[in-house]
PDB file of C-alpha atoms in Angstrom:
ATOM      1  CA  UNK B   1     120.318  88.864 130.194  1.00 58.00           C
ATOM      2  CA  UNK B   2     120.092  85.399 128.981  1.00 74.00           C
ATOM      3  CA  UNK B   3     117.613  85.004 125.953  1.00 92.00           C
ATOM      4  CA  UNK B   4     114.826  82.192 125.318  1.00 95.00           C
ATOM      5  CA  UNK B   5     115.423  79.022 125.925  1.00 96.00           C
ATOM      6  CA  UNK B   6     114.228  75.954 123.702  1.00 97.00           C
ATOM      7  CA  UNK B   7     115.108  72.366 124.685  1.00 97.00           C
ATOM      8  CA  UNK B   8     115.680  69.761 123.280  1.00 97.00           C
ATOM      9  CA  UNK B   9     116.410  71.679 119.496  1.00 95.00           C
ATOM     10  CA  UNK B  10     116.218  68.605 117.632  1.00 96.00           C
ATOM     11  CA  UNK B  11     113.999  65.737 117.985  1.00 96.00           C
ATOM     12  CA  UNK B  12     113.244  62.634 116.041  1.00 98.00           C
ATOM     13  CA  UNK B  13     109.837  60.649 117.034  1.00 98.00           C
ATOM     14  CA  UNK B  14     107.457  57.914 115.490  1.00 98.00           C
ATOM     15  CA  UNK B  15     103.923  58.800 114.530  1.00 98.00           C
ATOM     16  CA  UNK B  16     101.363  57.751 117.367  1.00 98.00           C
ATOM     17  CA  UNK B  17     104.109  58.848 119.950  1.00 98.00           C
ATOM     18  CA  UNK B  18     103.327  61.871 121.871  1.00 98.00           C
ATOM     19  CA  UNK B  19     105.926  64.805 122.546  1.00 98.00           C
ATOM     20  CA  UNK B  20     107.180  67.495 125.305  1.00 98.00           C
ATOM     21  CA  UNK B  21     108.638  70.554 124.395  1.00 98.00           C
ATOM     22  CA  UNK B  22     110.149  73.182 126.918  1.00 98.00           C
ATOM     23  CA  UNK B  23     110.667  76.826 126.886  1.00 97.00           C
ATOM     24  CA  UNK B  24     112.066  79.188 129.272  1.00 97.00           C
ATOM     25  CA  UNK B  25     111.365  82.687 128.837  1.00 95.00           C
ATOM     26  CA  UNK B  26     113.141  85.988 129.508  1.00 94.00           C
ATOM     27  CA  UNK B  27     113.580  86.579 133.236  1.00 93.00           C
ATOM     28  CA  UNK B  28     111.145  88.474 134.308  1.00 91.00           C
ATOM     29  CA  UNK B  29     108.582  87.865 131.203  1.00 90.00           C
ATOM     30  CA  UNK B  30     105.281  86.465 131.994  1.00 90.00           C
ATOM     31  CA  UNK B  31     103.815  85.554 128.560  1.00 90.00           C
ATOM     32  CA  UNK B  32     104.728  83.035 126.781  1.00 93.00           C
ATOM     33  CA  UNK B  33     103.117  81.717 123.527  1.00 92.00           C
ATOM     34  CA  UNK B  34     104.277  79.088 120.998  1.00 95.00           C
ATOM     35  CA  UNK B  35     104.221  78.533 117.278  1.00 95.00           C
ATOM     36  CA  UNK B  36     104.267  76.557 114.620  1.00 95.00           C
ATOM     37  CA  UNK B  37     106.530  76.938 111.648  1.00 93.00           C
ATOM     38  CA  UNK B  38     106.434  75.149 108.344  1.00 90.00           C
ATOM     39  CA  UNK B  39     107.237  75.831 105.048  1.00 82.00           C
ATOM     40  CA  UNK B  40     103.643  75.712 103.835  1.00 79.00           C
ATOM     41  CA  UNK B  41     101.892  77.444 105.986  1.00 81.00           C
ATOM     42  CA  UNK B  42     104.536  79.994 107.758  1.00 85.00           C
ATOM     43  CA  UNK B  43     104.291  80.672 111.575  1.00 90.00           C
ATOM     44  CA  UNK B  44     101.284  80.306 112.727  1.00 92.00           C
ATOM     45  CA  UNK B  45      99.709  80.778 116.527  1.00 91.00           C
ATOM     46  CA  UNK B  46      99.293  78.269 118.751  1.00 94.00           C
ATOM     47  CA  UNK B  47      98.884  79.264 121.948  1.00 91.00           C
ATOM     48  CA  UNK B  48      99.758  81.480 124.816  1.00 91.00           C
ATOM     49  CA  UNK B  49     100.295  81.398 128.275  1.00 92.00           C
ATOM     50  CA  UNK B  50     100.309  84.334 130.827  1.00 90.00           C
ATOM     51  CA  UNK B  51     100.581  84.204 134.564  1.00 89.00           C
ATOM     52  CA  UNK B  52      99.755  80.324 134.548  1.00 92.00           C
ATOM     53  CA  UNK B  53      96.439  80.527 132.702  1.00 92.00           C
ATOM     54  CA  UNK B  54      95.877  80.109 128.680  1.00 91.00           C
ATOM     55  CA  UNK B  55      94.749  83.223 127.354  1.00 86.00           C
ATOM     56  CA  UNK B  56      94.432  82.571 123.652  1.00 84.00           C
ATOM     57  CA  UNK B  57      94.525  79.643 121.553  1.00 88.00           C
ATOM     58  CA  UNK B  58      95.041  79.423 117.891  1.00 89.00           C
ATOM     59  CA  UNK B  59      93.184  76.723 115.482  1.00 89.00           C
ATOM     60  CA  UNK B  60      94.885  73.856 116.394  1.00 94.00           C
ATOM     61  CA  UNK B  61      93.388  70.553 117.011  1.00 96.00           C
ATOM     62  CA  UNK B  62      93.425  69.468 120.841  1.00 96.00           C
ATOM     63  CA  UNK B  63      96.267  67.116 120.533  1.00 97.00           C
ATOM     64  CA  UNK B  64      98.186  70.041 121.105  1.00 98.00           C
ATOM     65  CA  UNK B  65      98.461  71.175 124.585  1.00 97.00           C
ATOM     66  CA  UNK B  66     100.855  73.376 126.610  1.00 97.00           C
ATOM     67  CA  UNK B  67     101.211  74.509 129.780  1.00 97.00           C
ATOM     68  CA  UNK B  68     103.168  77.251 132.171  1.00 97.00           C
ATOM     69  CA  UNK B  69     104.544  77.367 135.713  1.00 96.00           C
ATOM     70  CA  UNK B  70     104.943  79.384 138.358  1.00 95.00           C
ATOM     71  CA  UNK B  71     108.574  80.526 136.833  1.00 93.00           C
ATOM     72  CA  UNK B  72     107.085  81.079 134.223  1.00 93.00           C
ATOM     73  CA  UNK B  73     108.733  78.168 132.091  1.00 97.00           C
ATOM     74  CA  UNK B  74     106.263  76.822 129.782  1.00 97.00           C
ATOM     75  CA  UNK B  75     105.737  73.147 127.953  1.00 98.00           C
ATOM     76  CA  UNK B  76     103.926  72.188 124.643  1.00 98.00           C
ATOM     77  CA  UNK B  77     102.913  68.386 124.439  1.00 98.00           C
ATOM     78  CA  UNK B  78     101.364  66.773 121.621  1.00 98.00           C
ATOM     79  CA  UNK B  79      99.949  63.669 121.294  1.00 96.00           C
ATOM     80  CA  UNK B  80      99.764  61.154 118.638  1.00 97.00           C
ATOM     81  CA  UNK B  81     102.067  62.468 116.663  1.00 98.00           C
ATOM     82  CA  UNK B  82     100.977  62.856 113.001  1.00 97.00           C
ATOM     83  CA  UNK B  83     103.544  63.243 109.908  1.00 97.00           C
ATOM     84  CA  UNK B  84     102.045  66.367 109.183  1.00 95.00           C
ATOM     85  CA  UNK B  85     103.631  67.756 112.701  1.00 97.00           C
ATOM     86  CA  UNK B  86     106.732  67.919 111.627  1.00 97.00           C
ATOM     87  CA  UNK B  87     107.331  71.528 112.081  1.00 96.00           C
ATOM     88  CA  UNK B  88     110.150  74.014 113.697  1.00 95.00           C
ATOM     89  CA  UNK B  89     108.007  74.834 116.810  1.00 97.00           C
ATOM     90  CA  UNK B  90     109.244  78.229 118.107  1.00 96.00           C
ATOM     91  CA  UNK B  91     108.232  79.879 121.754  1.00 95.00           C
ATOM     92  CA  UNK B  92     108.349  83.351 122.640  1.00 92.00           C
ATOM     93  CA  UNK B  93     108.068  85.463 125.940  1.00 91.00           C
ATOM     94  CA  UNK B  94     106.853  89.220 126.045  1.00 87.00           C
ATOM     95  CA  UNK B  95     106.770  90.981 129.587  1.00 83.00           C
ATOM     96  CA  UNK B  96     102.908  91.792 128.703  1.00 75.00           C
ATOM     97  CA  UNK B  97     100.135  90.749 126.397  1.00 65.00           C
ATOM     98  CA  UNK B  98     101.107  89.664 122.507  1.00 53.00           C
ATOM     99  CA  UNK B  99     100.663  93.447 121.624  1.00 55.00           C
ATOM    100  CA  UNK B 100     104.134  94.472 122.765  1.00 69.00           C
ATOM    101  CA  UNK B 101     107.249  92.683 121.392  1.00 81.00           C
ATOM    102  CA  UNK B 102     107.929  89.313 121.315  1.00 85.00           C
ATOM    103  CA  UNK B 103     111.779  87.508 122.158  1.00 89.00           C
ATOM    104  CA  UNK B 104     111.567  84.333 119.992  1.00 92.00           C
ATOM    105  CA  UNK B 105     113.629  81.173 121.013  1.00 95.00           C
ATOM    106  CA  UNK B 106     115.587  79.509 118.561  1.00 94.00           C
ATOM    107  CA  UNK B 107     113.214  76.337 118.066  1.00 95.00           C
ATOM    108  CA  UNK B 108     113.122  73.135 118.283  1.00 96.00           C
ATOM    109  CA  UNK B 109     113.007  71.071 115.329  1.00 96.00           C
ATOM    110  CA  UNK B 110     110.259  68.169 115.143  1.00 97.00           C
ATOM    111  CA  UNK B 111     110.457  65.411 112.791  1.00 97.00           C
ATOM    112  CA  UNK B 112     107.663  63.118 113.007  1.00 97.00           C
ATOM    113  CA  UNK B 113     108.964  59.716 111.243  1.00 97.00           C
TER     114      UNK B 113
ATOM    115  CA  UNK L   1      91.892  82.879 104.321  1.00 72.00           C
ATOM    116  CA  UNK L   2      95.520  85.304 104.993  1.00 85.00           C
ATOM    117  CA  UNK L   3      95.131  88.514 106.965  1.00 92.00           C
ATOM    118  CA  UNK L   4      98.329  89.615 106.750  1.00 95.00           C
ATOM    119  CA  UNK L   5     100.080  89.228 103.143  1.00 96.00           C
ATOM    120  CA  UNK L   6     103.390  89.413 102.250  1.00 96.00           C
ATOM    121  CA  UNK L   7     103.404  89.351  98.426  1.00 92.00           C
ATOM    122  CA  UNK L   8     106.683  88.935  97.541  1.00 95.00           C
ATOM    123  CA  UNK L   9     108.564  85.785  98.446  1.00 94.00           C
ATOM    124  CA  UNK L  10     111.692  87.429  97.930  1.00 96.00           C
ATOM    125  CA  UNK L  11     113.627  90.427  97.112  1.00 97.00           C
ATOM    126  CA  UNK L  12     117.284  91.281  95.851  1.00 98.00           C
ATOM    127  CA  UNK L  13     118.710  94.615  96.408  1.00 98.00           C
ATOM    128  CA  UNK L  14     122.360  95.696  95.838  1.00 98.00           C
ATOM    129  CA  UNK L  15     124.218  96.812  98.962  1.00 97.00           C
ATOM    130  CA  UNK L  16     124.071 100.295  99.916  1.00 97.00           C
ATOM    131  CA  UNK L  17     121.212 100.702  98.115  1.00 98.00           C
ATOM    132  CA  UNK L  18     117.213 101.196  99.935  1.00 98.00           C
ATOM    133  CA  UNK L  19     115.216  97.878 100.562  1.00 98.00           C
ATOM    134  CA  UNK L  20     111.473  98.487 100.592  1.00 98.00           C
ATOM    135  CA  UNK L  21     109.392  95.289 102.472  1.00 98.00           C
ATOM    136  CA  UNK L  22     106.097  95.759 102.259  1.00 98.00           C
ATOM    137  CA  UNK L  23     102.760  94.044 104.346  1.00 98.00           C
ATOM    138  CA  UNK L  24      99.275  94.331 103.813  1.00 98.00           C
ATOM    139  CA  UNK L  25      96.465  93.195 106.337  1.00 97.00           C
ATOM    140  CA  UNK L  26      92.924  92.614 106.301  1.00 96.00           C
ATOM    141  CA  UNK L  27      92.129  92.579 109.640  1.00 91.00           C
ATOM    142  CA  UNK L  28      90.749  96.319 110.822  1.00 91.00           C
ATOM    143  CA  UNK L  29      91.097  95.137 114.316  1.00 89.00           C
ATOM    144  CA  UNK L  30      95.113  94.932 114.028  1.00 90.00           C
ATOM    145  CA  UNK L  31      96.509  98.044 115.742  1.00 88.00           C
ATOM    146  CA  UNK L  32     100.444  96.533 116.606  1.00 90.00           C
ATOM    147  CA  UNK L  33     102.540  95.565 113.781  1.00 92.00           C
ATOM    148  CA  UNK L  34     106.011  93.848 113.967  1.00 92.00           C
ATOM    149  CA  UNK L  35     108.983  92.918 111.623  1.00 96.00           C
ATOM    150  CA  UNK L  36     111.390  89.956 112.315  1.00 95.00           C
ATOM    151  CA  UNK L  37     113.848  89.221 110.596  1.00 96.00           C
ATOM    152  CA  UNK L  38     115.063  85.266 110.644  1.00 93.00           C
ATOM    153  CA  UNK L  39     118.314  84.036 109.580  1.00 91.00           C
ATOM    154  CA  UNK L  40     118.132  79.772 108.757  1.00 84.00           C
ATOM    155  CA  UNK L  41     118.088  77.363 111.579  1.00 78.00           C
ATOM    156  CA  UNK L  42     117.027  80.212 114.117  1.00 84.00           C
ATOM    157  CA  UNK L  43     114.783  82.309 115.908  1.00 89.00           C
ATOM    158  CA  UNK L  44     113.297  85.151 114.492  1.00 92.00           C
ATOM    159  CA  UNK L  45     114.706  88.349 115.781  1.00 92.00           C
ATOM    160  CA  UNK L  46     112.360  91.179 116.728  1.00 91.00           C
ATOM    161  CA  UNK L  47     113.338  94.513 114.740  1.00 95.00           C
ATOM    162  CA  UNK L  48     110.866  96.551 115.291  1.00 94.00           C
ATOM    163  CA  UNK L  49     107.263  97.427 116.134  1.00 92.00           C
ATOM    164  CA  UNK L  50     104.694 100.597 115.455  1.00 93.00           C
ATOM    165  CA  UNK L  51     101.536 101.299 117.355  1.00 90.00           C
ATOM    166  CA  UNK L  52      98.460 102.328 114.692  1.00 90.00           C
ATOM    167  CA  UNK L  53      98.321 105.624 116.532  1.00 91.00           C
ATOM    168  CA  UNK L  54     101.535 106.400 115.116  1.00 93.00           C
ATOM    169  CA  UNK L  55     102.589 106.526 111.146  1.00 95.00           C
ATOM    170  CA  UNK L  56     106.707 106.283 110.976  1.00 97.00           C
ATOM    171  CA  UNK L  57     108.422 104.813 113.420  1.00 96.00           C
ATOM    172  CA  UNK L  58     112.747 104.744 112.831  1.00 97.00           C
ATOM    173  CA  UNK L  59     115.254 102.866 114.545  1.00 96.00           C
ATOM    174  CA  UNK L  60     118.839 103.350 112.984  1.00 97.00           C
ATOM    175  CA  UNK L  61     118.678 101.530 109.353  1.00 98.00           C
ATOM    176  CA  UNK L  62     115.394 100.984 109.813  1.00 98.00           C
ATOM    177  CA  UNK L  63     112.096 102.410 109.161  1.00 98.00           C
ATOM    178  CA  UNK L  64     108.840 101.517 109.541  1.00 98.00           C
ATOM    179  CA  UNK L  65     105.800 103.379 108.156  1.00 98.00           C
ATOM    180  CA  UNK L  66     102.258 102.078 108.176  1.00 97.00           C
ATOM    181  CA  UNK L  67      99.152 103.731 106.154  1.00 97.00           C
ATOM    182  CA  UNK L  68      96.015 102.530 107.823  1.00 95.00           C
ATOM    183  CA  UNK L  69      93.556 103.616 105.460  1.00 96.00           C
ATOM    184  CA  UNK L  70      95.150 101.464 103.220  1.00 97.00           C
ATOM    185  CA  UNK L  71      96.268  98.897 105.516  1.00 97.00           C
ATOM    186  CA  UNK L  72      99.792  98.472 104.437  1.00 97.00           C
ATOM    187  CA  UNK L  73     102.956  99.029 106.087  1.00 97.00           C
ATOM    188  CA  UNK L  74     106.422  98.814 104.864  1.00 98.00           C
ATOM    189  CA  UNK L  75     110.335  98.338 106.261  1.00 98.00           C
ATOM    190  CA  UNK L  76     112.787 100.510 104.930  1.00 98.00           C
ATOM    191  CA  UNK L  77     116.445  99.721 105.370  1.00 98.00           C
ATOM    192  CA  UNK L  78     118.826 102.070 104.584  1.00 98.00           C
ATOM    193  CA  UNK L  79     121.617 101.770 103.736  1.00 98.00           C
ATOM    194  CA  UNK L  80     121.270  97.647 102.663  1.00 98.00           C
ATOM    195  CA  UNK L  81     124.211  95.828 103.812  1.00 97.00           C
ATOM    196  CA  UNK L  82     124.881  91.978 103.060  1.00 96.00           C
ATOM    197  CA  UNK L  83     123.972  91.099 107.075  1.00 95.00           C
ATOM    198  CA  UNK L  84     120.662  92.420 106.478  1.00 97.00           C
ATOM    199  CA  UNK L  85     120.049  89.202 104.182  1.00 97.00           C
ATOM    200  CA  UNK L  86     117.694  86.844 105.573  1.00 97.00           C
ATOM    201  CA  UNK L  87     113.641  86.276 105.581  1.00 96.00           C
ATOM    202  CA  UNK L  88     112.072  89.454 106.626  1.00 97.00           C
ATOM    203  CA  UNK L  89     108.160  88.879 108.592  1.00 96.00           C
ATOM    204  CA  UNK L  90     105.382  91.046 109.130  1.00 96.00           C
ATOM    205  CA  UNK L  91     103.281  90.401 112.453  1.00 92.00           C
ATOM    206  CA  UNK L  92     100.319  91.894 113.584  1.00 91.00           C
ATOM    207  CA  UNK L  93      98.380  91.609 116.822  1.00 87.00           C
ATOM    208  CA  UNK L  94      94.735  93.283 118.121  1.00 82.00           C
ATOM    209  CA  UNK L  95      94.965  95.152 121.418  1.00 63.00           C
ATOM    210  CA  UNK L  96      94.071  93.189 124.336  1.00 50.00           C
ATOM    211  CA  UNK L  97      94.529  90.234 122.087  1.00 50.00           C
ATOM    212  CA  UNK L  98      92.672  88.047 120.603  1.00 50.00           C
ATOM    213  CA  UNK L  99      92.259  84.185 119.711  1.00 51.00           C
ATOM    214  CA  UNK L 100      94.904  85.066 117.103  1.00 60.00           C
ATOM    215  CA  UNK L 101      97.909  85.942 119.081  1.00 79.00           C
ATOM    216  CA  UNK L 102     100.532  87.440 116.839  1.00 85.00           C
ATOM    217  CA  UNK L 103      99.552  86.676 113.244  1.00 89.00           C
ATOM    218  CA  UNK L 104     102.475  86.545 110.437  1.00 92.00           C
ATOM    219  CA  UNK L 105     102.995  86.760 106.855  1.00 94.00           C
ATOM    220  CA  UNK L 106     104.656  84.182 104.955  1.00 93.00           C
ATOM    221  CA  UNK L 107     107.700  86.392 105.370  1.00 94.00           C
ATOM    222  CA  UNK L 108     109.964  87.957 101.931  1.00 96.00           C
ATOM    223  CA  UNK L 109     113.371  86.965 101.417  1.00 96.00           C
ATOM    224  CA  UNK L 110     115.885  89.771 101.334  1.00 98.00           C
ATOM    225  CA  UNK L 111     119.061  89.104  99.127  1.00 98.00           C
ATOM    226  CA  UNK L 112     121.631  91.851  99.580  1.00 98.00           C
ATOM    227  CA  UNK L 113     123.466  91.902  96.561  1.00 96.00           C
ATOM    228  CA  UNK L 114     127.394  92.647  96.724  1.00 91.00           C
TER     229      UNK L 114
END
């Protein structure tokens, strides 16, 4: 069974650009949520995404957006890229809610120049 | 402010020997706790879980026992072996969910020590 996807797992962009991240989860998973990794702050919660619809969002500002489709597949965009985004941004997919385990990607890496 | 605390950023054990991980939350609504464990330039890797309804849960090498009165659980490996080094986290989530999602700790690195 093939894991989670991440693409691209590098990227290099210029602040004030905007950025699309894509994840594609475990067949057969329906949730999929995203995170934020740096080494200040540790992982922290973004969002998540089950059956289409957000279900829970984390305390991020509203440059960051995602979405998911009907396969499941889910993107993260954000906008105006700020230095301080620079970040390994990690998805995971769980066949339920957050509350049973969670299959992490292996990230993509976002340097904000 | 943290709710779930991993107070030591790191941790060397000699191989063949016990490693003890330990977690503490704040959060009395947390009732589904998680270790990863995440090797450099990768994904974290689910290990595994315990519901609060249980106390001990063991899988192989590893054992996780949680003490909700004193909200604290803790990862056991044994025996260590010098795979098992790499950044251990503790996650925690609330059933049904919550704005949260899965909240981590700042993760402990484990050095196995030949």
């Amino acid at each position: 069974k093939a894991g989670v996807t991440q693409t691209p797992r590098y990227l290099i962009k210029t602040r004030g650009q905007q950025v699309t991240l894509s994840c594609s989860p475990i067949s057969g998973h329906r949730s999929v949520s995203w995170y934020q990794q740096t080494p200040g702050q540790g992982l922290q919660f973004l969002f998540e995404y089950f059956s289409e619809t957000q279900r829970n969002k984390g305390n991020f500002p509203g440059r960051f957006s995602g979405r998911q489709f009907s396969n499941s597949r889910s993107e993260m965009n954000v906008s105006t890229l700020e230095l301080g985004d620079s970040a390994l941004y990690l998805c995971a997919s769980s066949w339920g809610h957050t509350n049973t385990e969670a299959f992490f990607g292996q990230g993509t890496r976002l340097t904000v120049v | 402010d943290q709710q779930v605390k991993q107070n030591s950023p790191s941790l060397s054990v000699q191989e063949g020997r016990i490693s003890i991980l330990n977690c503490d939350y704040t959060n009395s609504m947390f009732d589904y706790f998680l270790w990863y464990k995440k090797y450099p330039a990768e994904g974290p890797t689910f290990l595994i879980s315990i519901s609060s309804i249980k106390d001990k849960n063991e899988d192989g090498r590893f054992t996780v026992f949680l003490n909700k009165s004193a909200k604290h659980l803790s990862l056991h490996i044994v025996p260590s072996q010098p795979g098992d080094s790499a950044v251990y986290f503790c996650a925690a989530s609330a059933e049904g969910g919550g704005a949260d999602g899965l909240t981590f700790g700042k993760g402990t690195h484990l050095i196995i020590q030949p």
